[in-house]
mmCIF file of C-alpha atoms in Angstrom:
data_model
loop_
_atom_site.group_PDB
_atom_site.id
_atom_site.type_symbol
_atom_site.label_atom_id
_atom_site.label_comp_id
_atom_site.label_asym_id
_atom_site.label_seq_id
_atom_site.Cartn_x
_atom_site.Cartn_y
_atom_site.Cartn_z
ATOM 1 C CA UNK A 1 6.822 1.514 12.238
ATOM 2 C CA UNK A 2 7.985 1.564 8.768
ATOM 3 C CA UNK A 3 11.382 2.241 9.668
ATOM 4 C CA UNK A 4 11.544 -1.138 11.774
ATOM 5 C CA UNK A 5 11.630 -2.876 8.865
ATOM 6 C CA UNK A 6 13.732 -1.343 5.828
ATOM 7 C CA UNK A 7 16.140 -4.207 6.979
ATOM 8 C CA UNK A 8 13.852 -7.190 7.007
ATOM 9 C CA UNK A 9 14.645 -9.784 4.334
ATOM 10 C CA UNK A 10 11.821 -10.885 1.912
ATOM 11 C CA UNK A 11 9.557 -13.711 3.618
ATOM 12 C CA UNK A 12 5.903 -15.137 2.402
ATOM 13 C CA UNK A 13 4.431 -14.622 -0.786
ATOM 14 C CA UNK A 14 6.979 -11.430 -1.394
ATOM 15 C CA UNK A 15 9.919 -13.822 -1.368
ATOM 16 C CA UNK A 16 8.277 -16.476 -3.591
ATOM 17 C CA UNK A 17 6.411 -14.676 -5.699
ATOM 18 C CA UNK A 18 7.257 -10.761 -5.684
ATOM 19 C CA UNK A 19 11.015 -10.477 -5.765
ATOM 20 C CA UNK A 20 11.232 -13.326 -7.881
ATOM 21 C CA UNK A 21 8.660 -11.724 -10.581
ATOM 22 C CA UNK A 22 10.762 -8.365 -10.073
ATOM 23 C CA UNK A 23 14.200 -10.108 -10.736
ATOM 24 C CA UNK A 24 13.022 -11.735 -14.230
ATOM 25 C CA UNK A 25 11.858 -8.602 -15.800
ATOM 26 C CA UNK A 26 14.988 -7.075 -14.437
ATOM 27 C CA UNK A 27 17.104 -9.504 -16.119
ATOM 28 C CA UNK A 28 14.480 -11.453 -19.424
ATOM 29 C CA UNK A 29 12.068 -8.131 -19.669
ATOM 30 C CA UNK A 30 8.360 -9.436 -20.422
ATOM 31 C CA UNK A 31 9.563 -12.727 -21.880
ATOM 32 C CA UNK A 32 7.994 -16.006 -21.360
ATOM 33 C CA UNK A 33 10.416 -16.944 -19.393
ATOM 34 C CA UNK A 34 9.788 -13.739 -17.460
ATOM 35 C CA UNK A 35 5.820 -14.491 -17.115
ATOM 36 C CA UNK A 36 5.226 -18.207 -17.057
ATOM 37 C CA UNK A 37 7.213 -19.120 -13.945
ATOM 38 C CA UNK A 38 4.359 -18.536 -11.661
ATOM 39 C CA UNK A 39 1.522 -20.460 -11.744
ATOM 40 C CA UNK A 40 -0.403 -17.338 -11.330
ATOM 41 C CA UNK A 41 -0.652 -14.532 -13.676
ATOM 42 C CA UNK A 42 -1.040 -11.829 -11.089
ATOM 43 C CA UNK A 43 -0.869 -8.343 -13.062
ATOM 44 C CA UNK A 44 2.812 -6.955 -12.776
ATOM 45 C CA UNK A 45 2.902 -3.333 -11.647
ATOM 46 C CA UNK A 46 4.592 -3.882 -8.231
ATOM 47 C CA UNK A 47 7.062 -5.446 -10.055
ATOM 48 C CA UNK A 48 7.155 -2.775 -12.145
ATOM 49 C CA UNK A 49 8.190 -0.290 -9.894
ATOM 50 C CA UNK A 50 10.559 -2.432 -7.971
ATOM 51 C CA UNK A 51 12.176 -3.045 -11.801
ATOM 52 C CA UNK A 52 12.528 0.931 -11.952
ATOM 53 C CA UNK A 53 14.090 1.500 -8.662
ATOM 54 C CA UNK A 54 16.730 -1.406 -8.830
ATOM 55 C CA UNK A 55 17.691 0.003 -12.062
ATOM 56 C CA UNK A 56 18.899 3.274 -10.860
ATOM 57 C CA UNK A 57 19.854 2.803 -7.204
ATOM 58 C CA UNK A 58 20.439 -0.857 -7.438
ATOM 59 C CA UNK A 59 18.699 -4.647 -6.667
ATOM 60 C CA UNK A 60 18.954 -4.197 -2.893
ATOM 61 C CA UNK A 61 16.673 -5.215 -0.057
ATOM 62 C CA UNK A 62 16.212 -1.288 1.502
ATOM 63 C CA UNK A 63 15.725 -0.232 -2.122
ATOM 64 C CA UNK A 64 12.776 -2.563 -2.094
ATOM 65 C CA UNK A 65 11.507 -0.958 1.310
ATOM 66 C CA UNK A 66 11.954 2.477 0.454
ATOM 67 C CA UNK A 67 9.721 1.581 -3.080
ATOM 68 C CA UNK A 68 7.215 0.537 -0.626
ATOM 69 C CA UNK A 69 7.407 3.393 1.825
ATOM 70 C CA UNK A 70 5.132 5.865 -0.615
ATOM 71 C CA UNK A 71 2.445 3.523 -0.725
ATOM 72 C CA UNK A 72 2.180 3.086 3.297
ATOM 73 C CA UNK A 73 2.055 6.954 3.163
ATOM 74 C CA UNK A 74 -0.117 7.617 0.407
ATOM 75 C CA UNK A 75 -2.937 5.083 2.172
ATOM 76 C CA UNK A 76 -2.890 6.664 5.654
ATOM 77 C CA UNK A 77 -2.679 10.364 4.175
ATOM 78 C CA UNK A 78 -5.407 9.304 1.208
ATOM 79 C CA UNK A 79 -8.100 8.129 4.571
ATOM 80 C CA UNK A 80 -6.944 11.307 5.834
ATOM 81 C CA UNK A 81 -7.940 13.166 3.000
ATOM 82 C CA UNK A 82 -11.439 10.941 2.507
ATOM 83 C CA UNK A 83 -12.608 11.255 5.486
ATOM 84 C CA UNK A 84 -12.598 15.014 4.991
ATOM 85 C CA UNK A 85 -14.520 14.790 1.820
ATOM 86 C CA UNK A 86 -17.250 12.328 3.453
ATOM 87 C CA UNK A 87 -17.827 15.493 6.155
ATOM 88 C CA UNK A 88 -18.420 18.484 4.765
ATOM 89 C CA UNK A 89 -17.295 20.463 7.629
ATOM 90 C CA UNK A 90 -14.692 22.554 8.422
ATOM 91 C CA UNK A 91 -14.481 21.043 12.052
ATOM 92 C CA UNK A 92 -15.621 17.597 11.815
ATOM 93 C CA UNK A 93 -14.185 16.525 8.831
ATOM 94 C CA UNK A 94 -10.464 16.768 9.439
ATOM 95 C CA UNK A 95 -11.195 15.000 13.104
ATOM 96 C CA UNK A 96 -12.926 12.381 11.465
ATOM 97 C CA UNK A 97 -10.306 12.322 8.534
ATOM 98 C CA UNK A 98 -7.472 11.825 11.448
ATOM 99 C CA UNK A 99 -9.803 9.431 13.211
ATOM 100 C CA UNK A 100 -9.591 7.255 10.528
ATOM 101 C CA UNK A 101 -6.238 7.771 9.410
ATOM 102 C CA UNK A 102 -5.006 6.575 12.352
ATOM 103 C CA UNK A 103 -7.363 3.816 12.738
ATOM 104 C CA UNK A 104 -5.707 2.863 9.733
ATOM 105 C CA UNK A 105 -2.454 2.757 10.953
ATOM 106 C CA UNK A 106 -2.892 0.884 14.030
ATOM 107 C CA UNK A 107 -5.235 -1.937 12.362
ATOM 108 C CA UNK A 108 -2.874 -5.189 12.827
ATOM 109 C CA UNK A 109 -3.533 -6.179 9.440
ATOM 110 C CA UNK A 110 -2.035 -2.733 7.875
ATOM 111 C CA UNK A 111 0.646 -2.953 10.233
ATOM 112 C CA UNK A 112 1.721 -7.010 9.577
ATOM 113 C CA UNK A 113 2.073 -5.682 5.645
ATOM 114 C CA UNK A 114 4.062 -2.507 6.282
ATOM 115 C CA UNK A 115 7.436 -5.129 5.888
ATOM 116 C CA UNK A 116 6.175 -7.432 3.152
ATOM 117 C CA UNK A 117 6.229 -5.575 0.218
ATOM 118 C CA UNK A 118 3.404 -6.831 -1.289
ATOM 119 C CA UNK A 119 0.486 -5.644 -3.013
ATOM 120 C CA UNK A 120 -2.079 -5.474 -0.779
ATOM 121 C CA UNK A 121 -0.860 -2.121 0.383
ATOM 122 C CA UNK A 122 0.040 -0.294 -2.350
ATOM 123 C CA UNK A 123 -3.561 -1.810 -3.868
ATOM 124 C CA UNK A 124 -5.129 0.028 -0.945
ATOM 125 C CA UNK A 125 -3.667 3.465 -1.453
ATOM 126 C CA UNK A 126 -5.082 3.125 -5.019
ATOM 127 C CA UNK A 127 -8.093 2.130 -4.541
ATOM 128 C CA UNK A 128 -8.647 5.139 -1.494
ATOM 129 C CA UNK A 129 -6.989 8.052 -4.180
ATOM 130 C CA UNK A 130 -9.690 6.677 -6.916
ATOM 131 C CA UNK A 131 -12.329 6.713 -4.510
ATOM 132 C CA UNK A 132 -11.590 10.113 -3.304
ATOM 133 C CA UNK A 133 -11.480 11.333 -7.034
ATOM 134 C CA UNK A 134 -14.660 9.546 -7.637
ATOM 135 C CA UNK A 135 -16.158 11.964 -4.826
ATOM 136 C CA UNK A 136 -14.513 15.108 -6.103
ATOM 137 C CA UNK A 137 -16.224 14.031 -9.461
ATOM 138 C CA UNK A 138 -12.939 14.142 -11.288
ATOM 139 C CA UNK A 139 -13.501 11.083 -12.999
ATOM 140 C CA UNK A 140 -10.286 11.021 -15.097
ATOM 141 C CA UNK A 141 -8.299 10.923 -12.109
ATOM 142 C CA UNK A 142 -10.408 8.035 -10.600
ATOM 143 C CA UNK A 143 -10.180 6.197 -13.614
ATOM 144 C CA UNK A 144 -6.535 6.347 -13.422
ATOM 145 C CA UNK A 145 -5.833 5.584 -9.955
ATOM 146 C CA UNK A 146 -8.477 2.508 -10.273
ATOM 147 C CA UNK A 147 -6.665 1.706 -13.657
ATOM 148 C CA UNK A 148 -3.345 0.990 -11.132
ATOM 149 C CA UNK A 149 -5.516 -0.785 -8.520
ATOM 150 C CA UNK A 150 -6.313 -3.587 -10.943
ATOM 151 C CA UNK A 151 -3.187 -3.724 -11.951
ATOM 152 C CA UNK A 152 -1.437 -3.878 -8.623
ATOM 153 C CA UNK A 153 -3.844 -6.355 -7.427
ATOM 154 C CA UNK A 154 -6.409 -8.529 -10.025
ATOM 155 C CA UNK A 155 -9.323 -8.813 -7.145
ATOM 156 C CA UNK A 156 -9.872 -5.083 -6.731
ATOM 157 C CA UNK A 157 -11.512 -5.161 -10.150
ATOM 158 C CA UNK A 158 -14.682 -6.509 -8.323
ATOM 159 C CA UNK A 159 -14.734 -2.214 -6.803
ATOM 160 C CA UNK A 160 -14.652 -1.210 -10.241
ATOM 161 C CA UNK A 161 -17.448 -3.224 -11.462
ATOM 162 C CA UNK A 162 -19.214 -1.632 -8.333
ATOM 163 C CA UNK A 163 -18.809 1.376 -9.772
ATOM 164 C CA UNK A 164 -20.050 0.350 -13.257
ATOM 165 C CA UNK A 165 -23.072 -0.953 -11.923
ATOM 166 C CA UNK A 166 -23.669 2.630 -10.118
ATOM 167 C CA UNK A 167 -23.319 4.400 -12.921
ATOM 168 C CA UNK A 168 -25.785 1.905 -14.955
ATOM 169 C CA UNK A 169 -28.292 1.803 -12.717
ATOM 170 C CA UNK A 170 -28.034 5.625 -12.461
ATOM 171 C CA UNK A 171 -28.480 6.162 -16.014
ATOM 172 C CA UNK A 172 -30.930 3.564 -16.029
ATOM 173 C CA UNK A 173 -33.312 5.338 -13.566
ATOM 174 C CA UNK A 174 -32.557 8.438 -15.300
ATOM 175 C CA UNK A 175 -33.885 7.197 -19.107
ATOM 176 C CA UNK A 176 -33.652 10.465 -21.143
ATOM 177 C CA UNK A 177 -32.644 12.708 -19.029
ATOM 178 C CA UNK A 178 -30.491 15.363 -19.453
ATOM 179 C CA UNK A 179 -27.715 13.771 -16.967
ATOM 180 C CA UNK A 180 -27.848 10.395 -19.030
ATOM 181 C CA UNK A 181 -24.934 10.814 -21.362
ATOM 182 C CA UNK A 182 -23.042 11.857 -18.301
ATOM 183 C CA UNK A 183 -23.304 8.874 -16.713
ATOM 184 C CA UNK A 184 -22.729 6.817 -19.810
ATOM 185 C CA UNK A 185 -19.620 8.511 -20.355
ATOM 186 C CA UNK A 186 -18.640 7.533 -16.212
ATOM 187 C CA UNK A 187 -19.703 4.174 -17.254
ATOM 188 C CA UNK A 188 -17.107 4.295 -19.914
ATOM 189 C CA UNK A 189 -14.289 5.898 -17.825
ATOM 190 C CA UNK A 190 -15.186 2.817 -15.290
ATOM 191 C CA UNK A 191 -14.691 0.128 -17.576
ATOM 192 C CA UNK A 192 -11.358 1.582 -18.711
ATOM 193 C CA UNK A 193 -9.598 -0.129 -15.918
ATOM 194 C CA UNK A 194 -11.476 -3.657 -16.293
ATOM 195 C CA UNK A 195 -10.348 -3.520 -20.086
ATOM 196 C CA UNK A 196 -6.372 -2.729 -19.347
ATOM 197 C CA UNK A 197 -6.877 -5.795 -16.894
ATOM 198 C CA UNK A 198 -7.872 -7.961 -19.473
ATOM 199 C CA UNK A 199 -5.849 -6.877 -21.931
ATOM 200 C CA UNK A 200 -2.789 -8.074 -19.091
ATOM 201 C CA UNK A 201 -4.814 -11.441 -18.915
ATOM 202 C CA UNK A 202 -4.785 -11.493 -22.882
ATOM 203 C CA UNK A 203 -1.164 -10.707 -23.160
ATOM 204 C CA UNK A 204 -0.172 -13.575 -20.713
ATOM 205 C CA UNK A 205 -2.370 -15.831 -22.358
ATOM 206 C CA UNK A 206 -0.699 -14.660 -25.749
ATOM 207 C CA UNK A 207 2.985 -15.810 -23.670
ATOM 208 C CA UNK A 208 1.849 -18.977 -21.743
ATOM 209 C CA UNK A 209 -1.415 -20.195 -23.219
ATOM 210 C CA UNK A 210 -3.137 -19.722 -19.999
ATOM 211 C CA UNK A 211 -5.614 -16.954 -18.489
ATOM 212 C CA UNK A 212 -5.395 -16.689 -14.346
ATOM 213 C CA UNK A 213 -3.810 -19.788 -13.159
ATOM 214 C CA UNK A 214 -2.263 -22.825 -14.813
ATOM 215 C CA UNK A 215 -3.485 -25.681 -16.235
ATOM 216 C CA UNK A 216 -2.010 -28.290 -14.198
ATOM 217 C CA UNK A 217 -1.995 -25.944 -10.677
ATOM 218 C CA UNK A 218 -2.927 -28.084 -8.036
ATOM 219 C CA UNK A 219 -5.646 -25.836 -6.457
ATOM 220 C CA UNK A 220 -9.266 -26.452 -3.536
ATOM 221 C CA UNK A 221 -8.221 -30.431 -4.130
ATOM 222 C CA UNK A 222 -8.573 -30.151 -7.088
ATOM 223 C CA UNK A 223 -6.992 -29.257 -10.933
ATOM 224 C CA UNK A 224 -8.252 -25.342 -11.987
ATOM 225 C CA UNK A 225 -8.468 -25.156 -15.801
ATOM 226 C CA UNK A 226 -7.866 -21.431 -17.269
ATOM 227 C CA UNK A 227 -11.044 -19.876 -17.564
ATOM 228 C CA UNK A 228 -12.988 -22.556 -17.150
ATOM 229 C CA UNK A 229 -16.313 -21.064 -15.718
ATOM 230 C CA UNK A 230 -17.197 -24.345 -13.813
ATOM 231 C CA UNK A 231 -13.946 -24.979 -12.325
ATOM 232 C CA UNK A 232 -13.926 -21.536 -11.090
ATOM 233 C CA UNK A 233 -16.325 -22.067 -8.526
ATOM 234 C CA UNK A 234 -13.385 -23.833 -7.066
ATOM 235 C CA UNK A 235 -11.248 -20.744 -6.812
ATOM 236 C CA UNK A 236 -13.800 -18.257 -5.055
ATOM 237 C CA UNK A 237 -14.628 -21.364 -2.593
ATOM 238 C CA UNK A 238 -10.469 -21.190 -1.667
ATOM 239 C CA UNK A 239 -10.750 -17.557 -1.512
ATOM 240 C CA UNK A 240 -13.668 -17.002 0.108
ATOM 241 C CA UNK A 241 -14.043 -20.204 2.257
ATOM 242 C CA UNK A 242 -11.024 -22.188 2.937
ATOM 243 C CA UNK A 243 -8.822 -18.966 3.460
ATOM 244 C CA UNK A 244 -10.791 -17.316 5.776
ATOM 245 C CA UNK A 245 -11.209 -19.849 7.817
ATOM 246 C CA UNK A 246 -6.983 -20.223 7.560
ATOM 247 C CA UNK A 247 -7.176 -16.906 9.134
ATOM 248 C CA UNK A 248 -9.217 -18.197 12.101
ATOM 249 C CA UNK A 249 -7.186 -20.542 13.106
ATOM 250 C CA UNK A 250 -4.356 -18.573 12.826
#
């Protein structure tokens, strides 16, 4: 499948936002100039890698493709690999591992972002390594691979604080028990990731003056101020409300 489209040019939101994030650090680094062209201050580590790659083989379109390429691997082998871990046993668990795997593969909505390169994708292989580490109970490891899921993709930070909440609760049930510092000491691995997100947010903010989105973004019908808790109600209605139903009519 993959292979179908190491050709394709960049269309949607990789063309306009993506490549063109990718090109500035290429050629300003983390400038303003770099950073305040979108009106969104979606974390950079797509970009990132992209930057890498172009600087040693070159600012090409199947350079772009074959960055991707680990990404669409690393989520279908990852499901693999968790659905093994969710069934302890030695039968079972690598047919439901494969099962899934391959439901994966075949979902439309994996396959219609195999050719974007965007970060949906590589958010999702991420976010299925951390969670795999978070069953292993190797908690640095989860912590790191959640650490790049927020900073592939800003809305995966709501899994994190998930996770957080586990943990508290946990340790709250628990009071003085012996496990308690354990799970403090989860808790803390957990918010890692929310705080290197932030600190992105308070970075670009040090660049632009702005948080999330710009000031003067037309956005819902309406004008989104920066971290302005009332006016956000306005984003999660677009996300949550006006996009979806987008995708319906579609």
């Amino acid at each position: 499948f993959w292979a179908s489209t190491i050709s394709l040019p960049y269309w949607w939101d990789s063309a306009g936002f993506v490549m063109q994030q990718a090109h500035s650090y290429l050629v300003d680094g983390f400038s303003i100039r770099s950073v305040s062209y979108s009106d969104f201050a979606h974390p950079p580590l797509l970009s990132v890698f992209l930057v890498l790659a172009w600087s040693v083989f070159g600012e090409t379109v199947v350079v772009s493709h074959l960055v991707y390429l680990p990404f669409v691997l690393l989520s279908v082998v990852g499901v693999y690999f968790l659905g093994k871990e969710l069934v302890k046993d030695s039968t079972v668990g690598p047919m439901v591992g494969f099962a899934s795997a391959l439901l994966v593969l075949f979902t439309p909505t994996f396959l219609a972002q195999i050719g974007i390169i965007y970060m949906e994708i590589p958010a999702t292989a991420f976010a299925v390594l951390g969670y795999l580490f978070f069953l292993k109970r190797r908690y640095v490891l989860s912590t790191t691979f959640f650490s790049l899921m927020v900073l592939m993709r800003e809305f995966t930070s709501i899994i994190v604080f998930i996770f957080v909440l586990l943990f508290f609760f946990r340790w709250w049930k628990e009071g003085k028990k012996s496990s308690s510092p354990i799970h403090l000491l989860n808790i803390f691995y957990m918010l890692l990731p929310l705080l290197l997100l932030y600190g992105w947010f308070y970075f670009h903010y040090l660049l632009t003056g702005w948080w999330m989105i710009a000031p003067d973004r037309p956005f819902a019908g309406g004008q989104v101020l920066s971290f302005d808790f009332v006016k956000l109600a306005s984003v999660f209605s677009f996300i949550f409300l006006f996009q979806w139903r987008e995708i319906g009519r579609a």
